[in-house]
GROMACS .gro file of C-alpha atoms in nm:
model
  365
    1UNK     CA    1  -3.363   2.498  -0.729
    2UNK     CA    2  -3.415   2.149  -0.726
    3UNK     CA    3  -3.054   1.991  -0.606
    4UNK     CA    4  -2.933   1.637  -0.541
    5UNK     CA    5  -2.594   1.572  -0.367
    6UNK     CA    6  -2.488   1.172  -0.417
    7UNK     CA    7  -2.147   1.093  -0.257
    8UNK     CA    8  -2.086   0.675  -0.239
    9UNK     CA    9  -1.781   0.758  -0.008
   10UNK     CA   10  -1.876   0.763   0.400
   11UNK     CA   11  -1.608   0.986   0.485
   12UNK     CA   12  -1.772   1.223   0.701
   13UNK     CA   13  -1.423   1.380   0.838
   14UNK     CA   14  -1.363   1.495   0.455
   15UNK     CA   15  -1.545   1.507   0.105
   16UNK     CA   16  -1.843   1.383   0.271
   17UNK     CA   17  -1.874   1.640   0.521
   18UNK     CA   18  -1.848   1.933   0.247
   19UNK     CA   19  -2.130   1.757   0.081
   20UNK     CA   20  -2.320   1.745   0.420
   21UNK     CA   21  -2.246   2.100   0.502
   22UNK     CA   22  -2.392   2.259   0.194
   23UNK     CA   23  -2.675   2.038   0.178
   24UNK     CA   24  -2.763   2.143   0.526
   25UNK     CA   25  -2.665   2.482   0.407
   26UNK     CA   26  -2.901   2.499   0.106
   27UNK     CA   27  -3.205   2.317   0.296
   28UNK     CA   28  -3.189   2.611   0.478
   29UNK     CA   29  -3.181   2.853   0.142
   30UNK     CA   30  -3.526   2.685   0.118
   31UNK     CA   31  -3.417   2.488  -0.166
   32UNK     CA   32  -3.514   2.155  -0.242
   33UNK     CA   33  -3.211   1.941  -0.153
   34UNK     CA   34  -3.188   1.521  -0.172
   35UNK     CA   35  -2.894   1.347  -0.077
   36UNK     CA   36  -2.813   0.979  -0.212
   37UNK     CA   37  -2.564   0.834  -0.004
   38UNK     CA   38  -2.463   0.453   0.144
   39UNK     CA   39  -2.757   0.310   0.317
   40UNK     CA   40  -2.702   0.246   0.708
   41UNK     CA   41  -2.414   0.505   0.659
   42UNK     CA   42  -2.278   0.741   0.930
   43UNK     CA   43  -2.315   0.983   0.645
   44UNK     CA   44  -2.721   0.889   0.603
   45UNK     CA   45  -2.738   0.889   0.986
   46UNK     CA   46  -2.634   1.255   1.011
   47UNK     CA   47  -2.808   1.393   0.691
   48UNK     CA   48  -3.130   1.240   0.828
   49UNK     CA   49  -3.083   1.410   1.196
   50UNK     CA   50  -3.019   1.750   1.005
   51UNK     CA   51  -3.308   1.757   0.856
   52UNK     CA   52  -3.198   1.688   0.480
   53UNK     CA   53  -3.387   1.397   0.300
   54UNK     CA   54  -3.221   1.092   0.219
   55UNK     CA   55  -3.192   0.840  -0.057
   56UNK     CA   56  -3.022   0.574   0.075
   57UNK     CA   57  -2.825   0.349  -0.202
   58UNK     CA   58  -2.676   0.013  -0.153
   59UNK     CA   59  -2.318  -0.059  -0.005
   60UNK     CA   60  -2.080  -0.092  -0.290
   61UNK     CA   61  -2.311  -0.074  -0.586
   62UNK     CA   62  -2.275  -0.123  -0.943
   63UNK     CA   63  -2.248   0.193  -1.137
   64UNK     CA   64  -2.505   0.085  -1.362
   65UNK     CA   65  -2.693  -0.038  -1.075
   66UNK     CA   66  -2.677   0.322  -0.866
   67UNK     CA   67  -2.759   0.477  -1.232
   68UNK     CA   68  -3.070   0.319  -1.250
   69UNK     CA   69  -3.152   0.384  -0.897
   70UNK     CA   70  -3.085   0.773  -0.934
   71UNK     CA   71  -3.263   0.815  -1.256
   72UNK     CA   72  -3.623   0.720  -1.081
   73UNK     CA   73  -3.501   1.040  -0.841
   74UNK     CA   74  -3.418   1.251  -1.058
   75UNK     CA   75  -3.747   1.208  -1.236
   76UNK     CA   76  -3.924   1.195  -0.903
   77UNK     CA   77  -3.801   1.520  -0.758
   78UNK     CA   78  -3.741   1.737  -1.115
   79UNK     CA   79  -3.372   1.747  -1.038
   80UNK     CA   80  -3.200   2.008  -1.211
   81UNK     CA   81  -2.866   1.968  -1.080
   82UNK     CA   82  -2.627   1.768  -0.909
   83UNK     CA   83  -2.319   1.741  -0.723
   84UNK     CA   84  -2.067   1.454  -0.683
   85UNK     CA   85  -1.674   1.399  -0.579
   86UNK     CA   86  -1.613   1.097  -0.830
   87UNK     CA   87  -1.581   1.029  -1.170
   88UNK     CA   88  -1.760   0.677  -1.055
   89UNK     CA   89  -2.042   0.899  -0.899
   90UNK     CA   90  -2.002   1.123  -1.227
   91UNK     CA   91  -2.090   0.849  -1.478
   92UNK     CA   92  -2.354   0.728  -1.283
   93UNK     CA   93  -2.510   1.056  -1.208
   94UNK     CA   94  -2.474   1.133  -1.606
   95UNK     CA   95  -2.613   0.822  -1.688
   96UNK     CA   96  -2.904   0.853  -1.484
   97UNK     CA   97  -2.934   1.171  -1.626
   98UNK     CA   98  -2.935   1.054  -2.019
   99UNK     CA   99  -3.213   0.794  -1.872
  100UNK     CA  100  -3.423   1.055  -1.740
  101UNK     CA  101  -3.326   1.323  -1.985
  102UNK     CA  102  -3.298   1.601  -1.774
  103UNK     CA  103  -3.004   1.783  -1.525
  104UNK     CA  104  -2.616   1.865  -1.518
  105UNK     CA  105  -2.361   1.761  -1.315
  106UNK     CA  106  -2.108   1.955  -1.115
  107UNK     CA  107  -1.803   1.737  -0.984
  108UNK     CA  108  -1.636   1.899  -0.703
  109UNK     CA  109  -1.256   1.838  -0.646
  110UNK     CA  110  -1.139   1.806  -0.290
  111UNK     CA  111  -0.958   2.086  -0.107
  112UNK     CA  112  -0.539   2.040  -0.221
  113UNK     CA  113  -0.647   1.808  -0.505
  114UNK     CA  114  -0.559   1.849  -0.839
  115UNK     CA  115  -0.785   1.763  -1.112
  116UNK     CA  116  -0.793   1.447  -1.330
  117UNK     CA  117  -0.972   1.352  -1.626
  118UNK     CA  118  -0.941   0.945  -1.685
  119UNK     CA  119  -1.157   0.790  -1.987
  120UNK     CA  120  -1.466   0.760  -1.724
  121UNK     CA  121  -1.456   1.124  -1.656
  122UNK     CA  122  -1.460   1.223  -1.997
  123UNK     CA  123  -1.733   0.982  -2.105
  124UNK     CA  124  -1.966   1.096  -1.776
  125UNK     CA  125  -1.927   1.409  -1.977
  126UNK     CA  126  -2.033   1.329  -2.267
  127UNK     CA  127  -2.282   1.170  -2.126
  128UNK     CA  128  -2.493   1.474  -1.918
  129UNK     CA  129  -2.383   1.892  -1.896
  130UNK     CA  130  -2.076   1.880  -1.682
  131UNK     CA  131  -1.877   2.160  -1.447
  132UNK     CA  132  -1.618   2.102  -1.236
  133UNK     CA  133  -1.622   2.310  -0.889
  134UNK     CA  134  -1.285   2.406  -0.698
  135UNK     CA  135  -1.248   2.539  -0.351
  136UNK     CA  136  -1.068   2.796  -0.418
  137UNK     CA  137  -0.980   3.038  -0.751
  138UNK     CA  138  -0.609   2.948  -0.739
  139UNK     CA  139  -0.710   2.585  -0.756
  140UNK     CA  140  -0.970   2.661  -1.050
  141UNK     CA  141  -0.662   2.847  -1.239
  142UNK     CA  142  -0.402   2.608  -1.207
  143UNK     CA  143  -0.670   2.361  -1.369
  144UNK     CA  144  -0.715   2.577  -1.664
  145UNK     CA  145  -0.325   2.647  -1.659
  146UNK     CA  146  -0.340   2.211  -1.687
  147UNK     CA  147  -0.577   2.179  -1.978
  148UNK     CA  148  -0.919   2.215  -1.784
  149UNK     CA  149  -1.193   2.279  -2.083
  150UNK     CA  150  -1.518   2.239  -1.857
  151UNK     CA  151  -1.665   2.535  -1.703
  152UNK     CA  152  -1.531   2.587  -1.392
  153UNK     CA  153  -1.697   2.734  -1.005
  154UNK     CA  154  -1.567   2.816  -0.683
  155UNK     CA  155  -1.700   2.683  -0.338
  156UNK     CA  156  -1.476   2.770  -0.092
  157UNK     CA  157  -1.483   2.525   0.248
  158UNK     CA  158  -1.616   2.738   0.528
  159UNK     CA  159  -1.769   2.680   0.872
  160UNK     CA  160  -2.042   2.838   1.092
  161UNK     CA  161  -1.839   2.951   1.420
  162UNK     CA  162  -2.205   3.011   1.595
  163UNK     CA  163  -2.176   2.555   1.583
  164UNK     CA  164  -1.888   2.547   1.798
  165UNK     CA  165  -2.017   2.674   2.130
  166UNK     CA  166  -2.211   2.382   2.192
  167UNK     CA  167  -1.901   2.178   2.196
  168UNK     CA  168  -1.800   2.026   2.508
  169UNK     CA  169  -1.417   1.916   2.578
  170UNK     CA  170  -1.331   1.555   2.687
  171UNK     CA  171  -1.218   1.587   3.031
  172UNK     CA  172  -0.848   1.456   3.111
  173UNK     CA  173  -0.989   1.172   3.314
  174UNK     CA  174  -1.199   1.058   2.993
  175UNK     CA  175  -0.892   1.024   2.828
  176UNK     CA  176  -0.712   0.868   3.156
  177UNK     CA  177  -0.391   1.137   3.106
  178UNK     CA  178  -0.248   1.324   3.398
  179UNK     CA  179  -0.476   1.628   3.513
  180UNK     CA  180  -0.243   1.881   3.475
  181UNK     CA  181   0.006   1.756   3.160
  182UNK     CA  182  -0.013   1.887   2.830
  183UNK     CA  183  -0.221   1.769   2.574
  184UNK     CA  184  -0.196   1.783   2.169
  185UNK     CA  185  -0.493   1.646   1.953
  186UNK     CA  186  -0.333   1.522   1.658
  187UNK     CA  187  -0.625   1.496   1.344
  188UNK     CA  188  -0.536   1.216   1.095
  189UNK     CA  189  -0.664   1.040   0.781
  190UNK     CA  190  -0.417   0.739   0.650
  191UNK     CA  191  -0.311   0.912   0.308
  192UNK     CA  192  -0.068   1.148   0.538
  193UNK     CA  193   0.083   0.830   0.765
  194UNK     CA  194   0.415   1.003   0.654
  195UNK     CA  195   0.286   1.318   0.900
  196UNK     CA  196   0.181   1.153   1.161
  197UNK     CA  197   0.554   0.890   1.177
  198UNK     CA  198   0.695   1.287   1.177
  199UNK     CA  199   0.444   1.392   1.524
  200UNK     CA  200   0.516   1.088   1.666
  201UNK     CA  201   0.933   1.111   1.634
  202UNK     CA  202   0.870   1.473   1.741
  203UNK     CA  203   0.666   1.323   2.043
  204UNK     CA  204   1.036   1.065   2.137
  205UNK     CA  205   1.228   1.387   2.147
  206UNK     CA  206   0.991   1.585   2.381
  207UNK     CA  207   0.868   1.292   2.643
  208UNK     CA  208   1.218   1.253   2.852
  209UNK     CA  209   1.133   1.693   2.911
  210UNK     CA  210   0.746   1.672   2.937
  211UNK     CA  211   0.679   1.344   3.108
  212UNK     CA  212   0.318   1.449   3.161
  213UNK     CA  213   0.295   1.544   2.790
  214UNK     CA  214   0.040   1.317   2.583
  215UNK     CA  215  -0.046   1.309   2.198
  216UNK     CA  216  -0.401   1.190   2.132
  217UNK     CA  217  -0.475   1.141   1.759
  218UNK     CA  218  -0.818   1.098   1.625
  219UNK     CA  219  -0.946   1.007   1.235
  220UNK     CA  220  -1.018   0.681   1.056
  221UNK     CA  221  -0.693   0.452   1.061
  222UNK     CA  222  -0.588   0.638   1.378
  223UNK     CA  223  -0.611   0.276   1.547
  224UNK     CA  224  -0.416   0.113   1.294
  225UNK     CA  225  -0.175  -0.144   1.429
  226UNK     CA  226   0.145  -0.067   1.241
  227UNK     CA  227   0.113   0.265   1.389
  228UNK     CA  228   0.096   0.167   1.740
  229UNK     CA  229   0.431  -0.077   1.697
  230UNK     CA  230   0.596   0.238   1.560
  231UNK     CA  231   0.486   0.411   1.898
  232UNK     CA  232   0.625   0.096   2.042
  233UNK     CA  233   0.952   0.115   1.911
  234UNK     CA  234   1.021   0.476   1.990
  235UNK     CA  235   0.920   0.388   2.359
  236UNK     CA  236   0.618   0.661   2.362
  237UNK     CA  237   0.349   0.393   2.416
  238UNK     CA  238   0.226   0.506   2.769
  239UNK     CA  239   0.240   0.884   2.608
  240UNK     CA  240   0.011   0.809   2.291
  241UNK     CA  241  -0.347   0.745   2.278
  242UNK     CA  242  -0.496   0.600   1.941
  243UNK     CA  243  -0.846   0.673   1.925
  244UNK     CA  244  -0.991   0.611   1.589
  245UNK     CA  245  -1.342   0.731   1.529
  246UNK     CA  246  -1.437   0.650   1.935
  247UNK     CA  247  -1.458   1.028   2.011
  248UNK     CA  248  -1.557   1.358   1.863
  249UNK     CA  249  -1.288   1.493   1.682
  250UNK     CA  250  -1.388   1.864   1.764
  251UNK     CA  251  -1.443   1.729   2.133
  252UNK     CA  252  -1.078   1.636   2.160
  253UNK     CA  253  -0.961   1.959   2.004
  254UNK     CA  254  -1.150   2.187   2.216
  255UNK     CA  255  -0.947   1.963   2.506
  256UNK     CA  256  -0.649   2.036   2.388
  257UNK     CA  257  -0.302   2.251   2.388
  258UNK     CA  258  -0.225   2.216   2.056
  259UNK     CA  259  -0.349   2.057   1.764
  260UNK     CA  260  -0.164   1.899   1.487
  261UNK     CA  261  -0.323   1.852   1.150
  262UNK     CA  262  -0.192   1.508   0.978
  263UNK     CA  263  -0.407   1.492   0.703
  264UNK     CA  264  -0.448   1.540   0.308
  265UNK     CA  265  -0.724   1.751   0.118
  266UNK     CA  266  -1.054   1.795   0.237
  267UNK     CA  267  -1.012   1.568   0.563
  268UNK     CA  268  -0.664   1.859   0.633
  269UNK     CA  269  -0.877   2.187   0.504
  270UNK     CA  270  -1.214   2.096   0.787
  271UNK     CA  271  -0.897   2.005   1.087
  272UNK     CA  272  -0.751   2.350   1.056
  273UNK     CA  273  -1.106   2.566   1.054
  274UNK     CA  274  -1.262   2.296   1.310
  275UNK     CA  275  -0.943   2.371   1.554
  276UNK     CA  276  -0.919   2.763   1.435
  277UNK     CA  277  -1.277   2.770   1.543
  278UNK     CA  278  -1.250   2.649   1.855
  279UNK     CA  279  -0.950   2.898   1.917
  280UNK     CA  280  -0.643   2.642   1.904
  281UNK     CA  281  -0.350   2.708   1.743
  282UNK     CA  282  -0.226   2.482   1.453
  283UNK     CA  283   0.087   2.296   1.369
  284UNK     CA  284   0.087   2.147   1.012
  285UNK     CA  285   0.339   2.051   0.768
  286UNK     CA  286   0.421   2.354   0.545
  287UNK     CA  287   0.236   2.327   0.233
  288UNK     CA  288   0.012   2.520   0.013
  289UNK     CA  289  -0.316   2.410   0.151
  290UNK     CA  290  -0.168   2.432   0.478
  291UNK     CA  291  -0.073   2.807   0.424
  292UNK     CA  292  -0.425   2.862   0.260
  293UNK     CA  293  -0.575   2.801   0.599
  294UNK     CA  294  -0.301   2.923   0.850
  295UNK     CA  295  -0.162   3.226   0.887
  296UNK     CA  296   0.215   3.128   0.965
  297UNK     CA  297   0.365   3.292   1.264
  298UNK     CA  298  -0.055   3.443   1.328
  299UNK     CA  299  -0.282   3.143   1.377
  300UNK     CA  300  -0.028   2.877   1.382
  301UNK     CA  301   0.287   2.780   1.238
  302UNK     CA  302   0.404   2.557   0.938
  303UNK     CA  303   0.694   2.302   1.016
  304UNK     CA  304   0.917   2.145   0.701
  305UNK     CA  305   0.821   1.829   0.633
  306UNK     CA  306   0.975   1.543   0.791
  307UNK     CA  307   1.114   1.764   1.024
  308UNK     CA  308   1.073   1.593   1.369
  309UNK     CA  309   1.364   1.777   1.582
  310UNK     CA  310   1.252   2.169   1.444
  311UNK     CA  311   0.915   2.036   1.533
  312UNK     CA  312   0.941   1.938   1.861
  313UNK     CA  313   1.125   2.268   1.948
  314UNK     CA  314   0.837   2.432   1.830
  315UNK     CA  315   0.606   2.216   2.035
  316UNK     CA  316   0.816   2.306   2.327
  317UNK     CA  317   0.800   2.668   2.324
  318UNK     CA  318   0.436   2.718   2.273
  319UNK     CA  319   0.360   2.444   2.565
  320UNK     CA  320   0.589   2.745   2.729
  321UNK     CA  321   0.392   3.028   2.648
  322UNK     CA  322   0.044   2.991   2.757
  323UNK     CA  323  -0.017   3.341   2.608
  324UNK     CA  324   0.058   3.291   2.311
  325UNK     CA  325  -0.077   3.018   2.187
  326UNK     CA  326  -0.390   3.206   2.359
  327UNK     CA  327  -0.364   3.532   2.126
  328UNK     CA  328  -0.290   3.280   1.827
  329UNK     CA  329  -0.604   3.078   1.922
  330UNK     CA  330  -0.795   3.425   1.918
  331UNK     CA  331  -0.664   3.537   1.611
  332UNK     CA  332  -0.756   3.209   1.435
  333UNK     CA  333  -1.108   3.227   1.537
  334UNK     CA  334  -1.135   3.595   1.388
  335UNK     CA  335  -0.964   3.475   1.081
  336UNK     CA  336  -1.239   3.185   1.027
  337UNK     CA  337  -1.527   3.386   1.075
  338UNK     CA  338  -1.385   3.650   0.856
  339UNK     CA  339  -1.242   3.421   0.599
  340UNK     CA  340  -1.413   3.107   0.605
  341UNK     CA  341  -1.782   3.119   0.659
  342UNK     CA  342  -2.020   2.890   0.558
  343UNK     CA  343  -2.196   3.086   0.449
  344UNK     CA  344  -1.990   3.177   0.165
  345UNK     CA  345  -1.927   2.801   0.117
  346UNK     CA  346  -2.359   2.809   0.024
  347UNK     CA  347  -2.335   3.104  -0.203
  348UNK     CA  348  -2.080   2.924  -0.395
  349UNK     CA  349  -2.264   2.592  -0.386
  350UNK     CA  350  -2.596   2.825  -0.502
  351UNK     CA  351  -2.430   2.944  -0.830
  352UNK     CA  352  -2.322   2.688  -0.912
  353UNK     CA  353  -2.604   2.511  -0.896
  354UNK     CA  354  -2.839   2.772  -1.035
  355UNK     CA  355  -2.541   2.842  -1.324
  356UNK     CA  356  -2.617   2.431  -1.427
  357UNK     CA  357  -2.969   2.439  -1.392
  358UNK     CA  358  -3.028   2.663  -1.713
  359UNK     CA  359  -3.199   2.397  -1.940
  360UNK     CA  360  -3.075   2.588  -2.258
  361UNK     CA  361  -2.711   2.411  -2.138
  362UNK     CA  362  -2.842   2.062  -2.090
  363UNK     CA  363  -2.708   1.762  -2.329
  364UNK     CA  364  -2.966   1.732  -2.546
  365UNK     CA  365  -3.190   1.970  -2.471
   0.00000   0.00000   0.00000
């Protein structure tokens, strides 16, 4: 199959890195896989080191303008089918497609998202062959259940566990926090601020007990300044590190106690398999893509929402109980390379890819 991934995003903690991953993944099926992303993007930079080849596209391009680019590539390399996260990168995908009258498109909705059609969705549609892919067959039926007409595919998120040995832990003194405290690695992306206000209250009520105890959150908009007056005003400034994108994420988890997941969708669904991978256990607000990934009371546990004093008695007891958040750290491992393999995550990306490359389907063809 001849396969072209375009994402105009640069999130690389979320939609961007499920892209990455299966293009990576289907490289190494031996199938011919191009990736249009942002040019000089952290996204390009780590598509290029794997090994997968690159279109680069300009920084905040027209639709027309990326339409026009994509329809000399998908000319140039036969494309038969291809994969975006956007209506925007739908209708310019389709419309490159109309130009070069060949290909279908496959939009993929994030982990916990729902699906929307606005007007451009439905005209991208109209435009070139369209399916719509899910990560999971509960998300693909409540679609249907919601009007979904397209022709829908699963690709479930997955990781490859063998990737996780390599990973070396920041030290204590690399984060400049007392050698022997506690430490949780908080994983955040701005849409779920509201979680991380909820961490951070829990963090108040457990600092006068756990003096040595420090929270270390990681993610895009980690560094934001609103956030550290808030950590001002609850007096847990000296206990709080804001780190924004200056480490490795899985770095800091495989440092850490505990990790708390403060994040939405796809950014939320790679936090819980990057810290089940590296054997941590998992605090997350309770939820259904929460619960999708974490086995409550097995691999983790799910707090209410909003719910800073249950939280930080939870906190509490498993910085108590070295062994358990040991055998729940074990068990999560299991449960990814049982459950979530990345394998899997190719297959689904495969069909579906093979499943839009029949010609006989193609918008006038």
């Amino acid at each position: 199959m001849r396969v072209l991934f375009f994402d105009s995003s640069d999130d690389v903690a979320g939609s961007a890195r499920a892209f990455l991953s299966a293009a990576r993944a289907l490289a190494r099926r031996e199938h011919a896989v191009t990736l249009a992303c942002s040019a000089s993007s952290e996204m390009e930079a780590l598509a290029t080191a794997a090994g997968v080849h690159v279109v680069p596209v300009p920084r905040d391009g027209s639709t027309a303008g990326d339409a026009w680019r994509l329809r000399e590539v998908l000319k140039e390399k036969f494309i038969e089918a291809a994969f975006v996260q956007s209506e925007r990168d739908q209708l310019a995908v389709a419309s490159a497609m109309r130009l070069a009258e060949r290909g279908a498109v496959i939009r993929r909705i994030g982990a916990g998202a729902g699906f929307e059609s606005s007007r451009t969705g439905r005209f991208a549609s109209m435009m070139a062959t369209a399916r719509v892919m899910f990560s999971s067959e509960a998300e693909a039926e409540a679609a249907r259940r919601n009007g979904l007409k397209l022709p829908a595919v699963v690709a479930p998120l997955g990781v490859d566990v063998a990737d996780y040995e390599a990973v070396e832990p920041l030290t204590r003194k690399a984060l400049r926090i007392h050698e022997s405290g506690g430490l949780i690695a908080c994983v955040y992306e701005p849409s779920a601020r509201g979680r991380l206000i909820t961490a951070m209250r829990a963090m108040a009520l457990l600092a006068p007990r756990h003096p040595h105890l420090h929270l270390a959150i990681v993610g895009r908009g980690s560094e934001d300044q609103e956030l550290k007056m808030h950590a001002a005003a609850l007096g847990i400034t000296g206990v709080v590190s804001h780190l924004g994108l200056s480490v490795d994420p899985r770095a800091l988890v495989a440092a850490a106690d505990l990790v708390w997941v403060a994040a939405n969708c796809d950014a939320a669904a790679f936090g819980y398999l990057d810290a089940m991978a590296l054997r941590k256990a998992v605090i997350a607000d309770r939820g259904p893509l929460a619960a999708h990934y974490v086995a409550d009371g097995i691999t983790g546990c799910l707090v209410p929402p909003a719910d800073s004093a249950e939280t930080a008695a939870l906190v509490a007891s498993f910085l108590a109980r070295d062994e358990l958040r040991q055998a729940m750290g074990n068990a999560a491992r299991a449960r990814v390379a049982r459950e979530f393999r990345e394998e899997v995550m190719a297959e689904g990306f495969e069909r579906a890819a093979q499943a839009a490359g029949d010609r006989a389907t193609w918008a006038g063809t």
